Short mmCIF file of C-alpha atoms in Angstrom, two decimals:
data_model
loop_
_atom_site.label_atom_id
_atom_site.label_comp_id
_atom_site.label_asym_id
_atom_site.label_seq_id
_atom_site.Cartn_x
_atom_site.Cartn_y
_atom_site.Cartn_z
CA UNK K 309 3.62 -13.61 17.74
CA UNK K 310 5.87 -13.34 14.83
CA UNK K 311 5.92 -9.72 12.69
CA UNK K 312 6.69 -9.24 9.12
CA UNK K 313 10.12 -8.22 10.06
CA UNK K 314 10.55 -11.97 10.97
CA UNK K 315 10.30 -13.57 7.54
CA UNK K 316 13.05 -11.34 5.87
CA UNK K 317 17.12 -11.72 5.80
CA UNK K 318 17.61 -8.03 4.81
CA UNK K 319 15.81 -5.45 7.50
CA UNK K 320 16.27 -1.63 7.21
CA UNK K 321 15.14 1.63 7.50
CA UNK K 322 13.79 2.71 4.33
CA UNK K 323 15.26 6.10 4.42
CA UNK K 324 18.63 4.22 3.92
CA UNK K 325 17.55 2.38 0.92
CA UNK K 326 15.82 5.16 -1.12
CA UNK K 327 17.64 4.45 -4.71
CA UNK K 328 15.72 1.31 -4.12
CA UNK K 329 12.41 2.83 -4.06
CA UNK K 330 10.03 4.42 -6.87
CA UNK K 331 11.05 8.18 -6.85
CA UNK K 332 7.75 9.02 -5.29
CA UNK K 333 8.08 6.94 -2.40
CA UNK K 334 11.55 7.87 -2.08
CA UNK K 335 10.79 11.55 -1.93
CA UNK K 336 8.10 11.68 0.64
CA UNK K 337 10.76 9.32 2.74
CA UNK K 338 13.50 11.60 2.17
CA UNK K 339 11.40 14.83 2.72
CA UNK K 340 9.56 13.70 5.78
CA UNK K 341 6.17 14.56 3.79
CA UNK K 342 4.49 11.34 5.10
CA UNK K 343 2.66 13.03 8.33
CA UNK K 344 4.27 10.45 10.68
CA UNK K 345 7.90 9.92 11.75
CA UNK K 346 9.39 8.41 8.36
CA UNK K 347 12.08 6.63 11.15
CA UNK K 348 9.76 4.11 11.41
CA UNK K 349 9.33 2.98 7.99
CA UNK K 350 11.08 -0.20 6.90
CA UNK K 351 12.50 -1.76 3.74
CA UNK K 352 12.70 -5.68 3.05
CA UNK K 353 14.51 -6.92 -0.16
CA UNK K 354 12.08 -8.97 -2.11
CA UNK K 355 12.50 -11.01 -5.51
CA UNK K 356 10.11 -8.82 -7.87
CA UNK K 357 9.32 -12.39 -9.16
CA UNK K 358 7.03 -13.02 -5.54
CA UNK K 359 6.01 -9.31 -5.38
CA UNK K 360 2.07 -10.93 -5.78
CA UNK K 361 0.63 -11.13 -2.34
CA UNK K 362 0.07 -15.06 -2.79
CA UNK K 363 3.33 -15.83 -3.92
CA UNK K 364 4.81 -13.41 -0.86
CA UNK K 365 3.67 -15.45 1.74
CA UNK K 366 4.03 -19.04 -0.01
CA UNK K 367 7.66 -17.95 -0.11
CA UNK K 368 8.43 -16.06 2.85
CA UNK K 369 5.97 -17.39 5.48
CA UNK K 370 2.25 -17.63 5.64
CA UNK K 371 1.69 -15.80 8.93
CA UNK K 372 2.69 -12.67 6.56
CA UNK K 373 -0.86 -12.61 4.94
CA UNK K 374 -2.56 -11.30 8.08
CA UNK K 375 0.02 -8.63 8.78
CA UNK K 376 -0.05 -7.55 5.02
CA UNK K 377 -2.78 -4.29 3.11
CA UNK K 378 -2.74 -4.27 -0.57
CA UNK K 379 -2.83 -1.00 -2.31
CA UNK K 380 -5.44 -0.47 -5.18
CA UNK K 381 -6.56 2.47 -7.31
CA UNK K 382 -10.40 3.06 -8.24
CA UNK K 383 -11.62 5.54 -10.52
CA UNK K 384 -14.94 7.04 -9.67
CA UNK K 385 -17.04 8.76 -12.30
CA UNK K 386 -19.65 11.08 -12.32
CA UNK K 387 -21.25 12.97 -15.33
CA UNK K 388 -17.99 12.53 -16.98
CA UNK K 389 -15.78 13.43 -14.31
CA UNK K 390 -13.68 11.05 -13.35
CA UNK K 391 -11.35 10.79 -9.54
CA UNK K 392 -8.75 8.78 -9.11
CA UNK K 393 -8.16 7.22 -5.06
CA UNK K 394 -6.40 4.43 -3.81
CA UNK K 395 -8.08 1.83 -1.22
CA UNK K 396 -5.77 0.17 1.20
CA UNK K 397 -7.11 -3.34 2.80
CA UNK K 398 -5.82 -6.45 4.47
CA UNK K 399 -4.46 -8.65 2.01
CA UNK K 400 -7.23 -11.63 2.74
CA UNK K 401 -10.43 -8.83 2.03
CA UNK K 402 -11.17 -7.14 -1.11
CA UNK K 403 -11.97 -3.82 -1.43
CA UNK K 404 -15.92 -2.91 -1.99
CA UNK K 405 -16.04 -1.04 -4.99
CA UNK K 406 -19.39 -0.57 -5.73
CA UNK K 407 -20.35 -0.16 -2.06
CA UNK K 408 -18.32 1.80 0.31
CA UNK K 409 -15.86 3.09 -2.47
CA UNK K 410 -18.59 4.64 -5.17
CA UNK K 411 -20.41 6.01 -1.71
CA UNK K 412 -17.31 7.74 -0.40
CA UNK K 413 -16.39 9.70 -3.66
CA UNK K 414 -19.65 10.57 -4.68
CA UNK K 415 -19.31 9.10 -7.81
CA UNK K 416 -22.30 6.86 -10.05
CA UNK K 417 -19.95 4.43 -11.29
CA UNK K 418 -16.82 3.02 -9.23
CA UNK K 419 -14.15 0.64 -10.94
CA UNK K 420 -10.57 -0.69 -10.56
CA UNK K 421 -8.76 2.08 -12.60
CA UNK K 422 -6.65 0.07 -15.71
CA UNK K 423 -3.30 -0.68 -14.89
CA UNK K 424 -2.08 2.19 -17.54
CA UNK K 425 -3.48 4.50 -15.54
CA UNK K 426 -2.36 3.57 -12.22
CA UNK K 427 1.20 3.07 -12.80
CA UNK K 428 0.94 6.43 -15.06
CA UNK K 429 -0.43 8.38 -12.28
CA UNK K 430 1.47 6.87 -9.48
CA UNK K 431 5.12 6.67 -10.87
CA UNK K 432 5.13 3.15 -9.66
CA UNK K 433 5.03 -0.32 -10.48
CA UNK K 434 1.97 -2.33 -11.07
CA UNK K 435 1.93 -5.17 -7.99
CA UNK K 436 3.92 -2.59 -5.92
CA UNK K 437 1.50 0.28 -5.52
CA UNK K 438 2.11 1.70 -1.90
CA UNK K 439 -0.07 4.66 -0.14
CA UNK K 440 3.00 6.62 0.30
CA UNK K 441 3.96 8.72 -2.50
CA UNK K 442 0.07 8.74 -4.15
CA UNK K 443 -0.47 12.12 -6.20
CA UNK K 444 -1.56 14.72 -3.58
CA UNK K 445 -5.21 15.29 -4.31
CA UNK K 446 -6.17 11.76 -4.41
CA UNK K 447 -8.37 10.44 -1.37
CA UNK K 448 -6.57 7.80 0.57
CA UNK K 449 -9.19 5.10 1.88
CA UNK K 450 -7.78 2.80 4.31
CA UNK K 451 -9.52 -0.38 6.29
CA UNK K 452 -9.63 0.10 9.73
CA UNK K 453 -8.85 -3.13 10.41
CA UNK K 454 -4.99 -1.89 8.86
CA UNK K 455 -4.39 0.97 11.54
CA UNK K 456 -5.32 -2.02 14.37
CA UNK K 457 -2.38 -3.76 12.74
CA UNK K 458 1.13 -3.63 14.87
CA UNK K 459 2.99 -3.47 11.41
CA UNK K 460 1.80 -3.89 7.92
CA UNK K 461 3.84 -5.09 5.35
CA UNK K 462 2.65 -2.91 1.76
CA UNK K 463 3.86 -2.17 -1.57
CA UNK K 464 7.35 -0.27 -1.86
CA UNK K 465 5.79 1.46 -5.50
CA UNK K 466 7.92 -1.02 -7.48
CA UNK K 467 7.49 -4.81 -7.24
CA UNK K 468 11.15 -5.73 -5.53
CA UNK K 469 11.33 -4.82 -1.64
CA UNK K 470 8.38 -4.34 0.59
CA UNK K 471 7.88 -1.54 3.06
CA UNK K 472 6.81 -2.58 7.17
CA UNK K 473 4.59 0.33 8.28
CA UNK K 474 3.16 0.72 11.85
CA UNK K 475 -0.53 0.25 11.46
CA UNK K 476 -1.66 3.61 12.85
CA UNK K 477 0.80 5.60 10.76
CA UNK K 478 -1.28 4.58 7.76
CA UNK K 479 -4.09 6.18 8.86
CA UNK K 480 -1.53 9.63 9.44
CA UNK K 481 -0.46 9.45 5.72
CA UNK K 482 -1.90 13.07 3.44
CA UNK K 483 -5.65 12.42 2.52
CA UNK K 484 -6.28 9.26 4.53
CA UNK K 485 -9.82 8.50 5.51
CA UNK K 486 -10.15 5.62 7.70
CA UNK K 487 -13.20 3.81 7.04
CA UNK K 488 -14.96 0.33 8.68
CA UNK K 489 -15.64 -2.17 6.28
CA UNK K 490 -13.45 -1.07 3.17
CA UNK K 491 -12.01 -4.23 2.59
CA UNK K 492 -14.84 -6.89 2.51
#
């Protein structure tokens, strides 16, 4: 079976290519904060050009969209609150907003939050958003169908280079909840 790390010329650890990363991603790399052994977290060098999942895989190899989560942040309001969390999935599901999402954080109404306000609170790059490096008190929701994945090729935070993850060490990242069904 061929793994993400198959598709890409340039393979390394990403603690040795942290000026290539969004400064939150880079600092939970560099400061070990990501509650699993940050050894095992890989860079590839992408063209930001094919950063969209679709385009990834047309141009680096199609057995990458069942090894690849996309990142997305959902804003869940209630009586004028609003909470910001991000959703991880396998790339060929789509998260279920208004089901499992609006459930989990309590909230009446559950949306994609606007790409302003993603990037804003992230410090990273729309079409590179990553689980590592989210704001602290925002509620991680990841597939469970990710953490049975060997690797799992995500977002770096910007939209050139991708990270390869071991599945399970998604599900160790600060605030993950790892939920059946999330990606739909």
């Amino acid at each position: 079976m061929r793994t993400p790390m198959d598709a890409f010329d340039d393979v390394r650890p990403a603690v040795e290519a942290l000026e290539l990363l969004r400064e939150p991603v880079a600092a939970v790399l560099r400061d070990g904060r990501g509650g699993f052994p940050v050894e095992q977290v890989l860079y590839v060098d992408t063209d930001p050009d094919k950063a969209d999942t679709a385009v990834l895989v047309e141009n680096y190899g199609p057995w990458l969209l069942e090894q690849s989560a996309n990142c997305v942040v959902v804003a869940g309001k209630r009586g004028g609150e609003v909470s910001l969390a991000a959703c991880l999935v396998p790339a060929p599901t789509r998260v279920d907003v208004n089901g499992t999402v609006r459930r989990r954080l309590g909230a009446r109404k559950a949306s994609f939050a606007p790409m302003e306000t993603a990037t804003g609170e992230t410090g990273m790059e729309f079409g590179g958003i990553t689980p590592i490096g989210l704001p602290g008190d925002w509620a991680l929701l990841v597939d469970a169908a990710v953490i049975d994945m060997p690797y799992v090729l995500i977002g770096s935070g910007g939209r050139r280079g991708k990270l390869i993850v071991p599945g399970k060490a998604l599900g160790e990242l600060p605030g993950a909840t790892v939920l059946e069904g999330l990606g739909g």
